[in-house]
């Protein structure tokens, strides 16, 4: 709890001081995309890392939020914030209903079922042309407005996304350090034992599945308003995989590790762009190498370093 | 307190439980013994709702709990340990105990994320309670250690402590002394004996006869899914049916006679 | 702990008030920086790759000749991998970091659409190589977007050309099979929209995914209708599979395809099955069959020779042609008006009788596409060759 | 224009005339999915790993065959054998380099590793062969056959025959050879197998080789129908995974059946429902199966899933 609060505060400090050094909207947009994926990944980490349930379909929920915002604001001229809220509620309800049969499955079966759900959602985005604009997508999604301010510039949108992220991060920290958070980790470790201690295993799995879908939906809405455009391609299987990779590479056992993963996997391709055609090769290699040598992810590496430094200091002190 | 009526359970063609009935009285320690494969663990799994029986009923404090899901059975105050200690390895020792506390708290999703003052107080109370149990089982020194890093003997104690955190009315222990050395077994026996004072009803499956015979008020014997004897420890030891069940298992007969 | 956190937040908030806003001092440079965002890799690389090559070739050649009015041209070209999000990031990078004077791209409509507002807000010209009319006109208000132009012929022009040909050949009942991506979707929309105007009956609409292994099922269903012709709207390998399936099923209907197959790769893939296919195409692929009086002929042959000499083994494609047109229109305007954005924009809008690969461009304040259906000719594939239908 | 639910019925065309064609088409694609699914099953049985790179073996088989045939001008049979052998070596290398060092990793990490492997192989293929689709000529260029009212191309026959052959060979291998029996023993109980002196490591290596071989075989068979390119493996891999689960993960006959069911379901839904939704139909069937009979069509019911 203490460590997480410190990291939260440090991140907050970083978010609000960074603009002093960033002058290019391009860097803002990279930071915005990191923030948007970061929000999805926060929810997914609670599902994967804490409750131990895999999902290869979260891009579908991400898309669900994005499409709700885009469709309701462009076709029905709803207020963007209201559309975001409707999307959030709809996604949570959908995830809850789909989760009832899905979360009874384990391991590869759960992976396959969530993958299937994600695929079906993407096909719906593609095929319901009247509503979603089909593969071409929907354009001219309006900007978000609040307090007489329009979130049109990258700088303003950066603050919006990261304030969202900080709030959700704070709430997530609270959740994982609560009675429910412990229960989730117990479920991930041993469902039978957790159940025998009075933990309603299925209900909690559903809850966290729906919550993580809700995070994805909010991120999706922000995404739609930021690009002011949606089409089905960012909501497919490969993006679901990328989201899971962010969680696992960052370190699924901690929220901040997963945020690190979101940052790395979003920013990395920007740097890898110089590699051009080698990008895919390098990306694949990074995934394999990370999982082979650092299965606990970046967070694991950092924790190991911290431990090492502490031990070294200890030894030094002992010698002195 | 706990009453089983004609419980049957089979896996494929194998009859694990074939019409078992018995009763556990409030405050007593009941020893459950029998050769390997007699159906003892299956019986625990049926009572705790891990898998439901094919037929028959389980009553707890006169309430029919036969078809209740596991977590609701726990809610009534029935807790257990497992043959292989199933502690939550990635969590710290103290956190394991606080999961045992789960039913003592009531903070739900919204109070978890917004942390109102009462939730903080509740957390504090749960922590203190867990620390008290931690002291009781002698693991205070390793409160923040990862539970997975504990030696086997301490895992058994931790699992027992976790069940105690839940403030059980009925505690079911599945071979608590398996894998423990002489000294640890003695400590454990004393610890369980101490629970009697707390008015906790206990059912214990055990192969270590000295432990069972020393602790139990009564002993029930299962063989091939049937109850073949029940009664005071001394009487059961000399029951011909029991001797027959253990026939061929020389060590067992010796240990029974000891 | 929480209190400390709150204190830090407020300190930080105070910090923002103090931070300096980006400085935008711009240095006048000798070189003209032209940006490009191209779908050079990813699923649409068959379209994007020749565009990328064409642009680099044109920029090199232009600089070898001394540039524009003495200014060298610096082409800053990024690959968006056919990803809309990447497109946005790269467009912003071009506008804000590289400080280009105009942008060419992208290759496809889904990657162009999200950068349209970026260039509009930055008030810099964008010349897109993608087809959708929504790029240059707001679909709700039908207003022309002042800063946005495009060189690829709209699908409506290709569809009109096809339907015109159908009417001339007494074909009134057709079945459609389109790929489930933006290209197929846009074609499908136009095919349905313009059918009534040309008195065409659409008897069946089928779709396929761009990674589907086989379309026999869809073709079987079409076979069961009374359609006189099958119109297939797709790019990549799908149309080649459709052509083979049609032949294998022994179907006698005419197969009409979109301009999306007008490249050598299609002929390689489809082989014999391509024979007899009819399509509307830009004049590039049949340049040597054009009458000598055709104003585009010389330019097309010149582009083809230059391109195929510079990239041995590569065949010129109409998509590269879109990039060619975008580059030429933009640099022509630069030559006349200089790099000042508003002047440049106005100059592009004044483009008249500009012979390009895709047709004769005549832009105006309300027409930022500048082409008519005469940009297309009808072509039939015979023995692995494109034959102009006269 | 609103679409009638069954346009061909309304058009007065006998739906049953086309039914046979849909079935033939479905069985052809289904046979492809089945071969991919078999590859999943072989590895799963030996290791309990789902190899997300399975689709890339299919891609490699096709691409290498094209290179051998068109690039080096080798005869078809030699090109096919070399393509399969080369892919097998890649499969073996993948196991040794990426899977064996992390045998004890969690399901999640293994999923990421095999996905990483898939991306890596795809990236390498893109560098080597470029992004174009490549054609491969049909094994026996002959006009299609007419069976009842349906048309069957010779390459479809090759695919079906190849699948049957693969199934028979696999069966013989598992039932009649020592290695096959050892592999089954590993699948059944690795600990006991080890006690009997079977090298589980070698069997796992072997299973990757076998699986890659099958994948490459599928890749070569389908290349004349569907062409091949660096990215052809992803969708085939997913459909194959789908088929393996549908049939019952770990069951060879189940994998075949699962593949055929998905192939036929896609074909029929293209014909009678909507071709845009055909993939959704395939995944919906899978989801319903998982919800109501998670062990799959031929999976062991008692198996904990």
PDB file of C-alpha atoms in Angstrom, chain C residues 276-384:
ATOM      1  CA  UNK C 276     -11.849 -12.393 -69.759  1.00  0.00           C
ATOM      2  CA  UNK C 277     -12.105 -10.266 -66.618  1.00  0.00           C
ATOM      3  CA  UNK C 278     -13.360  -6.756 -67.286  1.00  0.00           C
ATOM      4  CA  UNK C 279     -12.374  -3.806 -65.167  1.00  0.00           C
ATOM      5  CA  UNK C 280     -12.264  -0.034 -65.135  1.00  0.00           C
ATOM      6  CA  UNK C 281      -8.675   1.138 -64.777  1.00  0.00           C
ATOM      7  CA  UNK C 282      -6.591   4.238 -64.864  1.00  0.00           C
ATOM      8  CA  UNK C 283      -4.852   4.573 -68.193  1.00  0.00           C
ATOM      9  CA  UNK C 284      -1.457   3.638 -66.790  1.00  0.00           C
ATOM     10  CA  UNK C 285      -1.639  -0.094 -67.400  1.00  0.00           C
ATOM     11  CA  UNK C 286      -2.636   0.339 -71.030  1.00  0.00           C
ATOM     12  CA  UNK C 287      -0.532   3.387 -71.762  1.00  0.00           C
ATOM     13  CA  UNK C 288       1.053   1.952 -74.898  1.00  0.00           C
ATOM     14  CA  UNK C 289      -2.378   1.105 -76.336  1.00  0.00           C
ATOM     15  CA  UNK C 290      -3.677   4.635 -76.008  1.00  0.00           C
ATOM     16  CA  UNK C 291      -4.077   6.738 -79.124  1.00  0.00           C
ATOM     17  CA  UNK C 292      -1.062   9.016 -79.627  1.00  0.00           C
ATOM     18  CA  UNK C 293      -3.337  11.992 -79.234  1.00  0.00           C
ATOM     19  CA  UNK C 294      -4.150  11.093 -75.646  1.00  0.00           C
ATOM     20  CA  UNK C 295      -2.735  13.839 -73.418  1.00  0.00           C
ATOM     21  CA  UNK C 296      -1.735  11.362 -70.737  1.00  0.00           C
ATOM     22  CA  UNK C 297       0.088   8.904 -72.995  1.00  0.00           C
ATOM     23  CA  UNK C 298       3.547  10.438 -72.987  1.00  0.00           C
ATOM     24  CA  UNK C 299       3.584  11.014 -69.273  1.00  0.00           C
ATOM     25  CA  UNK C 300       2.382   7.498 -68.482  1.00  0.00           C
ATOM     26  CA  UNK C 301       5.007   5.827 -70.644  1.00  0.00           C
ATOM     27  CA  UNK C 302       7.647   8.090 -69.189  1.00  0.00           C
ATOM     28  CA  UNK C 303       6.616   7.251 -65.595  1.00  0.00           C
ATOM     29  CA  UNK C 304       6.560   3.524 -66.390  1.00  0.00           C
ATOM     30  CA  UNK C 305      10.027   3.537 -67.920  1.00  0.00           C
ATOM     31  CA  UNK C 306      11.535   5.615 -65.152  1.00  0.00           C
ATOM     32  CA  UNK C 307       9.941   3.550 -62.387  1.00  0.00           C
ATOM     33  CA  UNK C 308      10.828   0.173 -63.809  1.00  0.00           C
ATOM     34  CA  UNK C 309      14.389   1.319 -64.512  1.00  0.00           C
ATOM     35  CA  UNK C 310      14.855   2.613 -60.988  1.00  0.00           C
ATOM     36  CA  UNK C 311      13.314  -0.440 -59.257  1.00  0.00           C
ATOM     37  CA  UNK C 312      14.315  -3.474 -61.282  1.00  0.00           C
ATOM     38  CA  UNK C 313      11.831  -6.310 -60.949  1.00  0.00           C
ATOM     39  CA  UNK C 314       9.033  -4.011 -59.806  1.00  0.00           C
ATOM     40  CA  UNK C 315       6.083  -3.306 -62.067  1.00  0.00           C
ATOM     41  CA  UNK C 316       4.473   0.093 -62.186  1.00  0.00           C
ATOM     42  CA  UNK C 317       1.036   0.230 -60.542  1.00  0.00           C
ATOM     43  CA  UNK C 318      -1.873   2.639 -60.530  1.00  0.00           C
ATOM     44  CA  UNK C 319      -1.389   3.178 -56.797  1.00  0.00           C
ATOM     45  CA  UNK C 320       2.103   4.444 -57.413  1.00  0.00           C
ATOM     46  CA  UNK C 321       0.383   6.645 -59.976  1.00  0.00           C
ATOM     47  CA  UNK C 322      -1.754   8.254 -57.259  1.00  0.00           C
ATOM     48  CA  UNK C 323       1.401   9.175 -55.379  1.00  0.00           C
ATOM     49  CA  UNK C 324       2.911  10.445 -58.624  1.00  0.00           C
ATOM     50  CA  UNK C 325      -0.069  12.727 -59.155  1.00  0.00           C
ATOM     51  CA  UNK C 326      -0.048  13.923 -55.571  1.00  0.00           C
ATOM     52  CA  UNK C 327       3.623  14.809 -55.778  1.00  0.00           C
ATOM     53  CA  UNK C 328       3.353  16.521 -59.162  1.00  0.00           C
ATOM     54  CA  UNK C 329       0.263  18.565 -58.290  1.00  0.00           C
ATOM     55  CA  UNK C 330       1.845  19.654 -55.053  1.00  0.00           C
ATOM     56  CA  UNK C 331       5.232  20.543 -56.533  1.00  0.00           C
ATOM     57  CA  UNK C 332       3.642  22.345 -59.490  1.00  0.00           C
ATOM     58  CA  UNK C 333       1.716  24.502 -57.079  1.00  0.00           C
ATOM     59  CA  UNK C 334       4.838  25.054 -54.999  1.00  0.00           C
ATOM     60  CA  UNK C 335       6.668  26.243 -58.074  1.00  0.00           C
ATOM     61  CA  UNK C 336       4.004  28.836 -58.757  1.00  0.00           C
ATOM     62  CA  UNK C 337       2.955  29.925 -55.284  1.00  0.00           C
ATOM     63  CA  UNK C 338       5.829  29.185 -52.937  1.00  0.00           C
ATOM     64  CA  UNK C 339       5.621  27.529 -49.543  1.00  0.00           C
ATOM     65  CA  UNK C 340       3.197  29.883 -47.791  1.00  0.00           C
ATOM     66  CA  UNK C 341       0.351  27.510 -46.793  1.00  0.00           C
ATOM     67  CA  UNK C 342      -2.654  29.615 -47.724  1.00  0.00           C
ATOM     68  CA  UNK C 343      -1.162  30.550 -51.104  1.00  0.00           C
ATOM     69  CA  UNK C 344      -0.131  26.961 -51.716  1.00  0.00           C
ATOM     70  CA  UNK C 345      -3.609  25.725 -50.915  1.00  0.00           C
ATOM     71  CA  UNK C 346      -5.209  28.236 -53.227  1.00  0.00           C
ATOM     72  CA  UNK C 347      -2.781  27.313 -55.988  1.00  0.00           C
ATOM     73  CA  UNK C 348      -3.590  23.592 -55.707  1.00  0.00           C
ATOM     74  CA  UNK C 349      -7.234  24.518 -55.942  1.00  0.00           C
ATOM     75  CA  UNK C 350      -6.469  26.304 -59.214  1.00  0.00           C
ATOM     76  CA  UNK C 351      -4.963  23.170 -60.804  1.00  0.00           C
ATOM     77  CA  UNK C 352      -6.482  22.920 -64.260  1.00  0.00           C
ATOM     78  CA  UNK C 353      -5.964  20.504 -67.153  1.00  0.00           C
ATOM     79  CA  UNK C 354      -3.207  18.816 -65.240  1.00  0.00           C
ATOM     80  CA  UNK C 355      -2.435  15.566 -67.033  1.00  0.00           C
ATOM     81  CA  UNK C 356      -1.627  12.943 -64.421  1.00  0.00           C
ATOM     82  CA  UNK C 357      -1.528   9.191 -64.142  1.00  0.00           C
ATOM     83  CA  UNK C 358      -5.062   9.006 -62.834  1.00  0.00           C
ATOM     84  CA  UNK C 359      -6.627  11.344 -65.373  1.00  0.00           C
ATOM     85  CA  UNK C 360      -6.885  15.007 -66.262  1.00  0.00           C
ATOM     86  CA  UNK C 361      -7.236  16.987 -63.045  1.00  0.00           C
ATOM     87  CA  UNK C 362      -9.435  20.079 -62.899  1.00  0.00           C
ATOM     88  CA  UNK C 363      -9.655  21.261 -59.310  1.00  0.00           C
ATOM     89  CA  UNK C 364     -11.932  23.996 -58.022  1.00  0.00           C
ATOM     90  CA  UNK C 365     -12.933  25.400 -54.616  1.00  0.00           C
ATOM     91  CA  UNK C 366     -15.792  22.894 -54.504  1.00  0.00           C
ATOM     92  CA  UNK C 367     -13.998  20.009 -56.197  1.00  0.00           C
ATOM     93  CA  UNK C 368     -10.841  18.802 -54.536  1.00  0.00           C
ATOM     94  CA  UNK C 369     -10.690  15.627 -56.546  1.00  0.00           C
ATOM     95  CA  UNK C 370     -10.755  17.095 -60.024  1.00  0.00           C
ATOM     96  CA  UNK C 371     -11.572  13.931 -61.968  1.00  0.00           C
ATOM     97  CA  UNK C 372     -14.531  12.594 -63.936  1.00  0.00           C
ATOM     98  CA  UNK C 373     -15.372   9.058 -64.914  1.00  0.00           C
ATOM     99  CA  UNK C 374     -13.326   9.574 -68.061  1.00  0.00           C
ATOM    100  CA  UNK C 375     -10.326   9.109 -65.836  1.00  0.00           C
ATOM    101  CA  UNK C 376     -11.088   5.421 -66.286  1.00  0.00           C
ATOM    102  CA  UNK C 377     -10.988   3.256 -69.348  1.00  0.00           C
ATOM    103  CA  UNK C 378     -12.529  -0.200 -69.559  1.00  0.00           C
ATOM    104  CA  UNK C 379      -9.946  -2.945 -69.825  1.00  0.00           C
ATOM    105  CA  UNK C 380     -10.199  -6.661 -70.440  1.00  0.00           C
ATOM    106  CA  UNK C 381      -7.600  -9.202 -69.428  1.00  0.00           C
ATOM    107  CA  UNK C 382      -6.537 -11.435 -72.297  1.00  0.00           C
ATOM    108  CA  UNK C 383      -3.745 -13.985 -72.113  1.00  0.00           C
ATOM    109  CA  UNK C 384      -2.222 -12.338 -69.103  1.00  0.00           C
TER     110      UNK C 384
END
